[in-house]
Tab-separated table of C-alpha atoms in Angstrom:
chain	number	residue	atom	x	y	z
A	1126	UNK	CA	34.707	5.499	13.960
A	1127	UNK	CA	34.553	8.611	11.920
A	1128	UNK	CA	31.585	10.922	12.589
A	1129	UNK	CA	30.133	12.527	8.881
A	1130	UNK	CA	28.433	15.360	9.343
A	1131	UNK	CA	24.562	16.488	9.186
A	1132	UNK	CA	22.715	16.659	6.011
A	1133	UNK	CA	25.688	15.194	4.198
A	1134	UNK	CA	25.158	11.976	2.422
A	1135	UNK	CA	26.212	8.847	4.615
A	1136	UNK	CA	28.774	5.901	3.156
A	1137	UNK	CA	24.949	3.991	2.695
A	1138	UNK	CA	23.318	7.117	1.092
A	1139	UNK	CA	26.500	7.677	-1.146
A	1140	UNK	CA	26.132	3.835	-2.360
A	1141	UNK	CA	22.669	5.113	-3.514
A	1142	UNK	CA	23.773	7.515	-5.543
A	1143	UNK	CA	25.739	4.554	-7.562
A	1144	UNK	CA	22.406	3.363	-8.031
A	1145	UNK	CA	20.696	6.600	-9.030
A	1146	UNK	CA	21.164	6.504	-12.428
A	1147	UNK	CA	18.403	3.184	-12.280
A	1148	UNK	CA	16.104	4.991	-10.078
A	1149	UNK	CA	13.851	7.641	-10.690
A	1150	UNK	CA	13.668	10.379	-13.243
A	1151	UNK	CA	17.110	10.142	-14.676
A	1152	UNK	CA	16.693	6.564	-15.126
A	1153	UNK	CA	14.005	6.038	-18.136
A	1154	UNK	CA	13.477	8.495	-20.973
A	1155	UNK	CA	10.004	7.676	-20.672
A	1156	UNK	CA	8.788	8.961	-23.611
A	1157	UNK	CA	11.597	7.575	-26.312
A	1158	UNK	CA	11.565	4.367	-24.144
A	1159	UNK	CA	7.405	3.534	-23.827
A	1160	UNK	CA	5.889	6.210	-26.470
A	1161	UNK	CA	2.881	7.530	-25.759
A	1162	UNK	CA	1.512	10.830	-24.225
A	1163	UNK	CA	0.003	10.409	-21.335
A	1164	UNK	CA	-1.171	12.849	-18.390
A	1165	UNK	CA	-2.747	13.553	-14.887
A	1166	UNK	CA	-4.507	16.111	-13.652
A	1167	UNK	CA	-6.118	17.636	-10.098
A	1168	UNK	CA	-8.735	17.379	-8.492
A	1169	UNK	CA	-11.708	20.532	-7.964
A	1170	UNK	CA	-10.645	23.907	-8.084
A	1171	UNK	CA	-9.658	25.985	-5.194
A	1172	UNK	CA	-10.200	29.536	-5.070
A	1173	UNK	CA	-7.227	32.550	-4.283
A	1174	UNK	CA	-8.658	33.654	-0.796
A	1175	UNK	CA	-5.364	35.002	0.737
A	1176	UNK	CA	-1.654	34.531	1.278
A	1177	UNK	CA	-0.082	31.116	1.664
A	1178	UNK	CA	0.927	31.398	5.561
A	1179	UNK	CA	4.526	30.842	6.141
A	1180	UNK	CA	5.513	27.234	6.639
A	1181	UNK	CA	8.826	27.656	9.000
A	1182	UNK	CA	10.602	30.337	10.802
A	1183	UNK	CA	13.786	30.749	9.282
A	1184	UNK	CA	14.159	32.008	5.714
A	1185	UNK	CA	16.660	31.744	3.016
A	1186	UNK	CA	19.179	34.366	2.001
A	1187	UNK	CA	18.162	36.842	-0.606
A	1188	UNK	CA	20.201	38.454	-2.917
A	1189	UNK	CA	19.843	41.901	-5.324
A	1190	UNK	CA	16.797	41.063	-7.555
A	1191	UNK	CA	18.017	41.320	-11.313
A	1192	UNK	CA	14.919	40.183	-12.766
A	1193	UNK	CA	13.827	43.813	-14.035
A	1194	UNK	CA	16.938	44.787	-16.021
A	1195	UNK	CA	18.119	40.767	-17.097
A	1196	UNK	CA	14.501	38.858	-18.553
A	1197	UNK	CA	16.169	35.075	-17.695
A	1198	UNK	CA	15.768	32.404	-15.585
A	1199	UNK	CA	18.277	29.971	-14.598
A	1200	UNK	CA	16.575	26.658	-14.436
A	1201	UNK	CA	17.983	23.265	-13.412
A	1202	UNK	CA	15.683	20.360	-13.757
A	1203	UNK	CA	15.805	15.978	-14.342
A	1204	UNK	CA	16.360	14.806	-17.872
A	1205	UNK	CA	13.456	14.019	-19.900
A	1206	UNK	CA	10.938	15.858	-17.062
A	1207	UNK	CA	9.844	18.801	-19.742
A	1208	UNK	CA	7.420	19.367	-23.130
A	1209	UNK	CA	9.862	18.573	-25.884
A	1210	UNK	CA	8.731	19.417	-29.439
A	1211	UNK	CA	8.544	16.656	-32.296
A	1212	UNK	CA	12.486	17.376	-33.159
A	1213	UNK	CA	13.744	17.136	-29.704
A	1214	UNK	CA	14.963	20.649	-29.523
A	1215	UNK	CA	13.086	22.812	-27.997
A	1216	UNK	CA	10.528	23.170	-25.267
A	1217	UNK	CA	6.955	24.943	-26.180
A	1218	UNK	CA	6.095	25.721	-22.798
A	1219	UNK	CA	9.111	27.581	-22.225
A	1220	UNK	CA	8.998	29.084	-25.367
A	1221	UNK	CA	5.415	30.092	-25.119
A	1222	UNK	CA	6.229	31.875	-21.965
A	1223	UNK	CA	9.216	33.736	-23.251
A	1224	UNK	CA	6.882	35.465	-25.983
A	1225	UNK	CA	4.523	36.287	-23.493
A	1226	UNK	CA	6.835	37.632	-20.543
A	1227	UNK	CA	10.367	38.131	-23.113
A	1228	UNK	CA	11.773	36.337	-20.462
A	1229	UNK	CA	14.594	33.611	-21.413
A	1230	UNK	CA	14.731	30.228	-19.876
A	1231	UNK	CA	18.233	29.088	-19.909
A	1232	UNK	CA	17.005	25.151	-18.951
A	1233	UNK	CA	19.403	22.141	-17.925
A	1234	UNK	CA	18.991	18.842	-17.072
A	1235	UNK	CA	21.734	18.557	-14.846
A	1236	UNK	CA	19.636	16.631	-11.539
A	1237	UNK	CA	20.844	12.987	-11.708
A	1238	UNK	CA	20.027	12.307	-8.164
A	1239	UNK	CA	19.290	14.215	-5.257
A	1240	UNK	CA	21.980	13.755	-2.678
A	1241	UNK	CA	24.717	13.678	-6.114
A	1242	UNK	CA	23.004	17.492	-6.960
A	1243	UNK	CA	22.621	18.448	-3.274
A	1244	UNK	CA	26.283	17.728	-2.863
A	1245	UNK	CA	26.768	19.842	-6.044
A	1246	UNK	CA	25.570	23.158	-4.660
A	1247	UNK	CA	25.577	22.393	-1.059
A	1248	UNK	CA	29.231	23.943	-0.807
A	1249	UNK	CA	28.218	27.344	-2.385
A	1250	UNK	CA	24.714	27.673	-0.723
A	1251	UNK	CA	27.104	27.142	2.976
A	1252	UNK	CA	29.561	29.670	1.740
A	1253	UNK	CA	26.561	32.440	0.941
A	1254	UNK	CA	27.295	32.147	-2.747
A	1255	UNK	CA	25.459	32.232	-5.456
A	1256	UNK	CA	24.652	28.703	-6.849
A	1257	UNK	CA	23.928	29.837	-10.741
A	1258	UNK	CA	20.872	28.751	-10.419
A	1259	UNK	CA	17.573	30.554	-9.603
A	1260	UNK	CA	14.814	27.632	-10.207
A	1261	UNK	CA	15.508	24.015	-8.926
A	1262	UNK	CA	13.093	20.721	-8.852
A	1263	UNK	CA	14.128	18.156	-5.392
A	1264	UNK	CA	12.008	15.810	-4.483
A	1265	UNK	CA	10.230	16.269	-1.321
A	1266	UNK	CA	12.702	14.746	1.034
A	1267	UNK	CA	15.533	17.066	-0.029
A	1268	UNK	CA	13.160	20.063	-0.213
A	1269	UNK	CA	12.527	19.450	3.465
A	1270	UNK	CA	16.459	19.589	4.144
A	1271	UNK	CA	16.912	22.428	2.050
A	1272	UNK	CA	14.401	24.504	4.318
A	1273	UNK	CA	15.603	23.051	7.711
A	1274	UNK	CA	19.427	24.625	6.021
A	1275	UNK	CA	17.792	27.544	5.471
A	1276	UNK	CA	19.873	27.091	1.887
A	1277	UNK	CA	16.079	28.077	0.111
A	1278	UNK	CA	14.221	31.867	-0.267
A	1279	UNK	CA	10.978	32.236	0.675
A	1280	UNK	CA	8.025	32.932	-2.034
A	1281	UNK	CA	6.692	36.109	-2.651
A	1282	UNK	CA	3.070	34.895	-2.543
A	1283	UNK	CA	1.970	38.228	-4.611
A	1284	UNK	CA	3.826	37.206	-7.846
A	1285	UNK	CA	2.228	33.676	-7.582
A	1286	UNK	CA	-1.862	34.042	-7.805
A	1287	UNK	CA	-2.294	31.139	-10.213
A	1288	UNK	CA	0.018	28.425	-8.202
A	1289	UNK	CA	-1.916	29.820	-4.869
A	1290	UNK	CA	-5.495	29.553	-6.103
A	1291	UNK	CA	-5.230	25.903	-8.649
A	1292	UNK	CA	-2.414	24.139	-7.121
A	1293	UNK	CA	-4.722	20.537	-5.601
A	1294	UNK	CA	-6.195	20.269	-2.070
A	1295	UNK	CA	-3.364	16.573	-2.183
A	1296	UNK	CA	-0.099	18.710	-2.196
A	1297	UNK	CA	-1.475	21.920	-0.758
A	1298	UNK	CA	0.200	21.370	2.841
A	1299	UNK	CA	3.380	19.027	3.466
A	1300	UNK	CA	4.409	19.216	7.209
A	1301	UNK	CA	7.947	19.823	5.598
A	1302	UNK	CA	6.516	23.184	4.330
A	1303	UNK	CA	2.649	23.933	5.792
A	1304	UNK	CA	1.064	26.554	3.248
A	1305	UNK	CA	3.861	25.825	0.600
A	1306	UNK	CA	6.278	28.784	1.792
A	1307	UNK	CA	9.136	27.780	0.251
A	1308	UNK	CA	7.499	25.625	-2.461
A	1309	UNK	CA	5.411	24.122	-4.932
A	1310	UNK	CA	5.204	21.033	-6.795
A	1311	UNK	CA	6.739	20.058	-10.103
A	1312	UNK	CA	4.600	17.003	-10.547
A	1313	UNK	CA	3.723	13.950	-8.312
A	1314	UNK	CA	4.079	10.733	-8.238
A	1315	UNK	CA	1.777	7.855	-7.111
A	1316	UNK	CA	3.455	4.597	-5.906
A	1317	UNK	CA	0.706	1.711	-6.680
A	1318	UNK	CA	1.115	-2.497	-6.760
A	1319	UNK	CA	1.397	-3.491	-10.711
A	1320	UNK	CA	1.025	-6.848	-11.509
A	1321	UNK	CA	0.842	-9.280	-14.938
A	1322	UNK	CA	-2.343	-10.578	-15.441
A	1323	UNK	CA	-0.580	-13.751	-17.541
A	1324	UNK	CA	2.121	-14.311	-14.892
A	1325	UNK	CA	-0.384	-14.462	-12.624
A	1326	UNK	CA	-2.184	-17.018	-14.187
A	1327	UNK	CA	-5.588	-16.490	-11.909
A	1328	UNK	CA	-3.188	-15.603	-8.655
A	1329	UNK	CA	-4.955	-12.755	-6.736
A	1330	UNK	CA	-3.047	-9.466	-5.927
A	1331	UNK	CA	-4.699	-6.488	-3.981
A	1332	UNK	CA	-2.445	-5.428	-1.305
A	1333	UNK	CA	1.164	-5.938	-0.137
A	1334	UNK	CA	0.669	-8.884	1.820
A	1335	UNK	CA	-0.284	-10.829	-1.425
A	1336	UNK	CA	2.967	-9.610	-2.697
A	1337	UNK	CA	5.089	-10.456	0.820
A	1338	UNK	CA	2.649	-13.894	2.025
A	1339	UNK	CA	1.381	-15.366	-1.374
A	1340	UNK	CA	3.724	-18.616	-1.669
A	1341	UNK	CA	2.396	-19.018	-4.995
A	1342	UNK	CA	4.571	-15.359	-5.868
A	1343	UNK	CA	7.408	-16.538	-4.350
A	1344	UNK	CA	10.776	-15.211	-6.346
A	1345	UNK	CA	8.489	-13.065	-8.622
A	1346	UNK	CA	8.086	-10.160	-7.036
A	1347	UNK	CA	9.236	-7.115	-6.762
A	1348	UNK	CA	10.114	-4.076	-4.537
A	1349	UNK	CA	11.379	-0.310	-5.038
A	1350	UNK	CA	14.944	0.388	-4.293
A	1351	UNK	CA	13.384	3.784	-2.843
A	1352	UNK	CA	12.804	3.251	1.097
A	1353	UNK	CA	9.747	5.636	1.548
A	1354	UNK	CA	7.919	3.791	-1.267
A	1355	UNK	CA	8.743	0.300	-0.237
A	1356	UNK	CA	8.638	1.083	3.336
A	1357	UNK	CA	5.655	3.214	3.190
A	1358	UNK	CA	3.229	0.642	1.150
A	1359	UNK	CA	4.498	-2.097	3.573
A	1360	UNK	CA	3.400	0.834	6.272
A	1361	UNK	CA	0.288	0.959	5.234
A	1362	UNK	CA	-0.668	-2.665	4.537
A	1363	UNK	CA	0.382	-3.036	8.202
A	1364	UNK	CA	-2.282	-0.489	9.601
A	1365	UNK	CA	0.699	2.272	9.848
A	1366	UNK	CA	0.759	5.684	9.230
A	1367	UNK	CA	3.774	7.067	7.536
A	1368	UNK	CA	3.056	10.939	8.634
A	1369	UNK	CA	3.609	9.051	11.708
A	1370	UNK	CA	5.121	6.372	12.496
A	1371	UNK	CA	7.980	5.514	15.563
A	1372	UNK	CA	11.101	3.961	15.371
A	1373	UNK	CA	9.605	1.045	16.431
A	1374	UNK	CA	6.978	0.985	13.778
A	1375	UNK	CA	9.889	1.282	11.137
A	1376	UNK	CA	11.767	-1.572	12.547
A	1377	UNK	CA	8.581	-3.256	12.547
A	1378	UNK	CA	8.584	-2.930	8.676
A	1379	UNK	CA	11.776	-3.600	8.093
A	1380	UNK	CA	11.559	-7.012	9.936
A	1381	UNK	CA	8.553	-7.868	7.670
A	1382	UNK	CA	10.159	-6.690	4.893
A	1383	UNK	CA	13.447	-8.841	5.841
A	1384	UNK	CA	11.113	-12.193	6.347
A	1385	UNK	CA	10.042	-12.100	2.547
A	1386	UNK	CA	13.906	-11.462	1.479
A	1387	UNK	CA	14.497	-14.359	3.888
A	1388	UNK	CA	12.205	-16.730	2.251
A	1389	UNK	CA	13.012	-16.303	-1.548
A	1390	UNK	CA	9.642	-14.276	-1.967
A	1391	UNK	CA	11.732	-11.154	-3.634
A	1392	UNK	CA	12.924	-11.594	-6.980
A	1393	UNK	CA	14.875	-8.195	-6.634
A	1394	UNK	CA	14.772	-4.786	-5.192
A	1395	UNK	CA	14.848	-2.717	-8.553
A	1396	UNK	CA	14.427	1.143	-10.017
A	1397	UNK	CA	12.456	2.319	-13.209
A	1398	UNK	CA	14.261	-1.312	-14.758
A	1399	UNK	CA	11.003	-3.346	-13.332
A	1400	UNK	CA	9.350	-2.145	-16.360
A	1401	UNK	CA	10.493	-4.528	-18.438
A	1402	UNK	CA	10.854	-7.693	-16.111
A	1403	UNK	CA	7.125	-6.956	-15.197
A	1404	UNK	CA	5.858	-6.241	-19.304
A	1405	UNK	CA	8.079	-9.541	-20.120
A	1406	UNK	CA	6.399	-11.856	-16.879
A	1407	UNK	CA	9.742	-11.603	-15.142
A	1408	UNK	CA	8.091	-10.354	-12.505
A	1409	UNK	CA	4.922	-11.410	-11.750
A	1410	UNK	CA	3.565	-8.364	-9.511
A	1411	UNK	CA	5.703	-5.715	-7.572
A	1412	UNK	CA	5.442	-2.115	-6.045
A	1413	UNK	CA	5.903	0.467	-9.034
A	1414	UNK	CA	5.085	4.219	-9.774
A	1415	UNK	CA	1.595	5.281	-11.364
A	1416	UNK	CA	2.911	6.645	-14.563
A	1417	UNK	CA	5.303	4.023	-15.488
A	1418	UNK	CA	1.881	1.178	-15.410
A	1419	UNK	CA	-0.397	3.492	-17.472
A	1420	UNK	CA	2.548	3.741	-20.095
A	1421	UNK	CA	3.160	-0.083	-20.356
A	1422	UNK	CA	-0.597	-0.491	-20.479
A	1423	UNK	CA	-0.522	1.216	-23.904
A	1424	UNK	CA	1.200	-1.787	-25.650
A	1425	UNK	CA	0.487	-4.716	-23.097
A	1426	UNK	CA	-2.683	-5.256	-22.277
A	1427	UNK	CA	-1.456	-8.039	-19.617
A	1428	UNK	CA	-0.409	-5.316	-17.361
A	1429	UNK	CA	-2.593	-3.723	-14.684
A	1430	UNK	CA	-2.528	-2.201	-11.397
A	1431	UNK	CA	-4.193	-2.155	-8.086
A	1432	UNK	CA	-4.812	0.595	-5.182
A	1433	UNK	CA	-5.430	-1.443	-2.343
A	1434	UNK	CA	-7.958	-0.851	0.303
A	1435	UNK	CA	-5.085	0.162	2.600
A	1436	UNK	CA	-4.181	3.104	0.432
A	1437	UNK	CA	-1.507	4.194	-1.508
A	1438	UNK	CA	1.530	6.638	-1.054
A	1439	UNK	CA	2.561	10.060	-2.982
A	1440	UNK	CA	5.709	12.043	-2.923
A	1441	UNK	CA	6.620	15.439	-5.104
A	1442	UNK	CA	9.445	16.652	-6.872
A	1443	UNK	CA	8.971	20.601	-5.762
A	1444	UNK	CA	10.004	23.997	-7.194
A	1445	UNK	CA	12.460	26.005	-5.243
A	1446	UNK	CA	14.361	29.331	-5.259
A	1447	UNK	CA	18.536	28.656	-3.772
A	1448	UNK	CA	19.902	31.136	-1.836
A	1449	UNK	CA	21.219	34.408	-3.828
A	1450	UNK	CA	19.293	33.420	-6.793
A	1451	UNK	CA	19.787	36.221	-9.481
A	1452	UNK	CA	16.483	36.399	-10.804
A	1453	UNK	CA	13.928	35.774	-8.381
A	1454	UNK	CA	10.568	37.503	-9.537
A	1455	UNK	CA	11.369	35.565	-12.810
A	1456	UNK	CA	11.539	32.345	-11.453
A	1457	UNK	CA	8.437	32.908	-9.548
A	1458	UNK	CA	6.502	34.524	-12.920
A	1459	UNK	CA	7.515	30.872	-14.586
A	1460	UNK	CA	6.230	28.995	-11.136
A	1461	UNK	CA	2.807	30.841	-11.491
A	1462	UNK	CA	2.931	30.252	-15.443
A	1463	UNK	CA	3.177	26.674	-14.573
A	1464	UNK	CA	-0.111	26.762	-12.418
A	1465	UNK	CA	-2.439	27.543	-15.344
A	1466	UNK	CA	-4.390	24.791	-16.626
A	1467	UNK	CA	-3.101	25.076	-20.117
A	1468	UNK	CA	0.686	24.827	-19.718
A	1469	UNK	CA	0.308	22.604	-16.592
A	1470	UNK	CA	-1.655	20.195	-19.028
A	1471	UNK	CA	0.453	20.685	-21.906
A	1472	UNK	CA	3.736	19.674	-19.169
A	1473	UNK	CA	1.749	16.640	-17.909
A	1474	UNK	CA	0.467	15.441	-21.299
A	1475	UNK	CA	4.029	14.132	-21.994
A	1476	UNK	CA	5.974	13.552	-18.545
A	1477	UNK	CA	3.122	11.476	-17.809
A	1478	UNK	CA	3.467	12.181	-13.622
A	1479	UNK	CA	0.205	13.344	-11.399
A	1480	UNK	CA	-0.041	17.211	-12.278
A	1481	UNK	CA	-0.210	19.351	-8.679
A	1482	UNK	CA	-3.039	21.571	-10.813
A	1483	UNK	CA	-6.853	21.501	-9.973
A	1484	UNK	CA	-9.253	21.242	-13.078
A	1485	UNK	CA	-6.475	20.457	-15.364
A	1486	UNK	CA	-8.648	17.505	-16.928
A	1487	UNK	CA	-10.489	19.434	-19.246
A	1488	UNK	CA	-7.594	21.041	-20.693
A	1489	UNK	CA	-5.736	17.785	-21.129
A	1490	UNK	CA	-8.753	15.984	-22.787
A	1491	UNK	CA	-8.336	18.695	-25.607
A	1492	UNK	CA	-4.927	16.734	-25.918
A	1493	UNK	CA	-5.370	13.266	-24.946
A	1494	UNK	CA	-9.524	12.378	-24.231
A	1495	UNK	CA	-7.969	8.835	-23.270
A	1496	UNK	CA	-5.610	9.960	-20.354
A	1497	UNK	CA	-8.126	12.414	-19.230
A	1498	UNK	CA	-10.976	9.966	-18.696
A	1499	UNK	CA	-8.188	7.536	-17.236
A	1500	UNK	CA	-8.164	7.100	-13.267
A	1501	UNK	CA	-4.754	6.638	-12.810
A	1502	UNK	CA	-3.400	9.314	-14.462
A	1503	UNK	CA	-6.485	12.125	-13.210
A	1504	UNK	CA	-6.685	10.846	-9.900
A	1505	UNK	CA	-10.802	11.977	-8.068
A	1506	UNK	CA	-11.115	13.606	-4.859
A	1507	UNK	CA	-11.735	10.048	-3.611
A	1508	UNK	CA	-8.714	8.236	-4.915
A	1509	UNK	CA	-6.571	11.403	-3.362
A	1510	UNK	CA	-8.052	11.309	-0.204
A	1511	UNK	CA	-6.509	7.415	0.094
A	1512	UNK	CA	-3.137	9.119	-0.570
A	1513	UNK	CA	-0.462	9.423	2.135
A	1514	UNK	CA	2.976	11.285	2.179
A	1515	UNK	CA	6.009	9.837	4.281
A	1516	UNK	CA	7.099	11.971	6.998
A	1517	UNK	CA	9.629	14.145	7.302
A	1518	UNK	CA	12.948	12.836	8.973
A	1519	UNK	CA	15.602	14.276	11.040
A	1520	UNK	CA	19.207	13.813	10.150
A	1521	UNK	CA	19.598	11.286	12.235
A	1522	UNK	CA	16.436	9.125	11.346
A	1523	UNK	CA	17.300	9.699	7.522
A	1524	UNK	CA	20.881	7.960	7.947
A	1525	UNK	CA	19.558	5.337	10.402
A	1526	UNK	CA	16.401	4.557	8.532
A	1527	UNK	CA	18.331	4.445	5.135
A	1528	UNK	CA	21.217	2.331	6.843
A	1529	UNK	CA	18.824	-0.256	7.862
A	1530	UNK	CA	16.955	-0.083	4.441
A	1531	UNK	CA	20.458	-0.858	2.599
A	1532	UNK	CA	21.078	-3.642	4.820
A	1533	UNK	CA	17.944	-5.357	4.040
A	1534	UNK	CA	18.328	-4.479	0.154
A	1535	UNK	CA	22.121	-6.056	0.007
A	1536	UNK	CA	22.873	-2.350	-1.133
């Protein structure tokens, strides 16, 4: 049997990249798609009171700093995750910044997926080359393997004051990068149970057990083709931590998980494409992301969410410098730029994901009053504290872990 090596993507992780283009960011131009501007901001403010401490030992490789004598930043980010202007051309955040700083943000949406873009640069960042890029948004899974490569530089704390001191107590210290070292988040995202009142028809849904037990659900519900949001709602619901759970405890899951399949209970294991089975009453309830529910909410009023009691769980697609980056002081100017309250609102009003800024709200209800005063989207210091992050994995529990998930999926 052939071996594949570390931290490249497995025959079951490559069949997920076939799927990647319904999953995730690159799946739904939100904003053409549902309309609307929507936002989500922090929670209180923290205050700059000294250096973020280093989250792990090794550090990436550095290269001559250009920033001085070129003013640009290389920046590689997911379609449709950026401020566009009313003609779909430009960016005013970006361009806001370049009149301030006369720095040039040469921006592309070339992130499909995040093994397809990891296997994109991975050969240049093992070589000790220079990747093209000196800004790049992975989610928090990949930002973890980036750091444990070593293929990331770490942040000069000093040219980031605003990112230190706002970004939100939630995303301030990942075990995959304690202090935020090598990091800081894009946006977040909240996975949540959605549900249509009609479909329904007076059926009760507040956790994942309705979803998995209720026989009156059965063949109407659905589940996210991403394992650490399916897995780690079905976690939770069974009294399980995902920052810590065994192998045992994931097998646990997986078996519960495998019963509803077994049963008929699951209509389908889906990406961003539940939107419309669950507006239409398709899909009667199902696990879905935060930002997607408050968007469908604007035009059907038959669709609604729930946190339940057991809680809910959060991930974060994260800033990061590659190896040999040209232009690393400018990337981490247009980090910090990112971190004050009136571009990070102006970002969130229309990507419509949890903004990693503290006291963001007021600055978005200058925008949107209705997404400012809405829960979902500007989550309290209560509804954050029943947030929880998966763990990171090793290489060998990410390919087991996803193997298993793909068996149970029919991926």
């Amino acid at each position: 049997m052939r071996q594949y090596e570390p931290d490249r993507p497995s025959p079951v992780e490559v069949a997920a990249i076939r799927r990647s283009l319904r999953t995730g960011r690159a799946a739904l131009a939100r904003r053409s798609f549902l309309g609307g501007a929507l936002a989500v901001g922090g929670a209180g403010a923290l205050s700059a009171c000294g250096i973020p401490a280093a989250g792990k030992s090794q550090g990436g490789v550095s290269a001559d700093d250009h920033s001085a004598e070129e003013k640009v930043v290389n920046f590689s980010n997911w379609p449709e995750y950026i401020d566009v202007d009313d003609s779909g051309k430009t960016h005013p955040t970006l361009d806001a910044f370049r009149k301030r700083t006369g720095i040039t943000v040469k921006y592309t949406e070339d992130i499909n997926d995040n093994d397809e873009f990891f296997g994109k640069i991975q050969p240049q960042l093992a070589a000790g080359q220079d990747t093209g890029r000196d800004l790049i948004v992975l989610t928090d899974w990949l930002a973890a393997r980036m750091i444990r490569l070593g293929y990331v530089q770490k942040l000069d704390a000093s040219n980031l004051p605003h990112a230190f001191a706002n970004l939100t107590d939630q995303f301030r210290s990942p075990d995959w990068d304690p202090g935020r070292a090598y990091s800081y988040p894009w946006q977040g995202i909240s996975t949540v149970v959605a549900f249509n009142k009609k479909a329904l028809d007076g059926v009760e849904v507040k956790s994942v057990s309705d979803l998995l037990d209720n026989p009156a659900l059965k063949g109407r519900v659905g589940l996210l083709t991403e394992m650490r949001d399916t897995v780690g709602m079905t976690m939770l619901d069974m009294g399980i931590d995902p920052a810590k759970f065994t192998d045992d405890n994931y097998d646990a899951v997986i078996a519960r998980l495998q019963k509803a399949v077994d049963k008929g209970q699951i209509r389908r294991f889906t990406g961003n494409d539940y939107t419309s089975d669950l507006s239409k009453g398709d899909l009667a309830a199902c696990v879905a992301w935060g930002g997607d529910v408050v968007q469908l909410q604007a035009d059907n009023p038959d669709v609604a969410y729930v946190i339940p009691d057991s809680g809910y769980m959060t991930s974060t697609d994260n800033l990061m410098i590659p190896n040999k980056a040209r232009h690393k002081t400018n990337a981490e100017r247009l980090i910090d730029y990112y971190y004050e309250p009136e571009p990070a609102a102006e970002l969130s009003a229309y990507v419509n994901y949890v903004s990693p800024v503290a006291d963001v709200q007021p600055y978005l209800a200058k925008i949107d009053k209705s997404a400012a005063a809405n829960p979902l989207i500007v989550p309290d210091k209560a509804m954050q504290a029943r947030s929880h992050a998966f763990r990171a994995l090793s290489s060998k529990e990410e390919t087991a872990y996803q193997q298993k998930f793909a068996k149970l999926t029919g991926a």
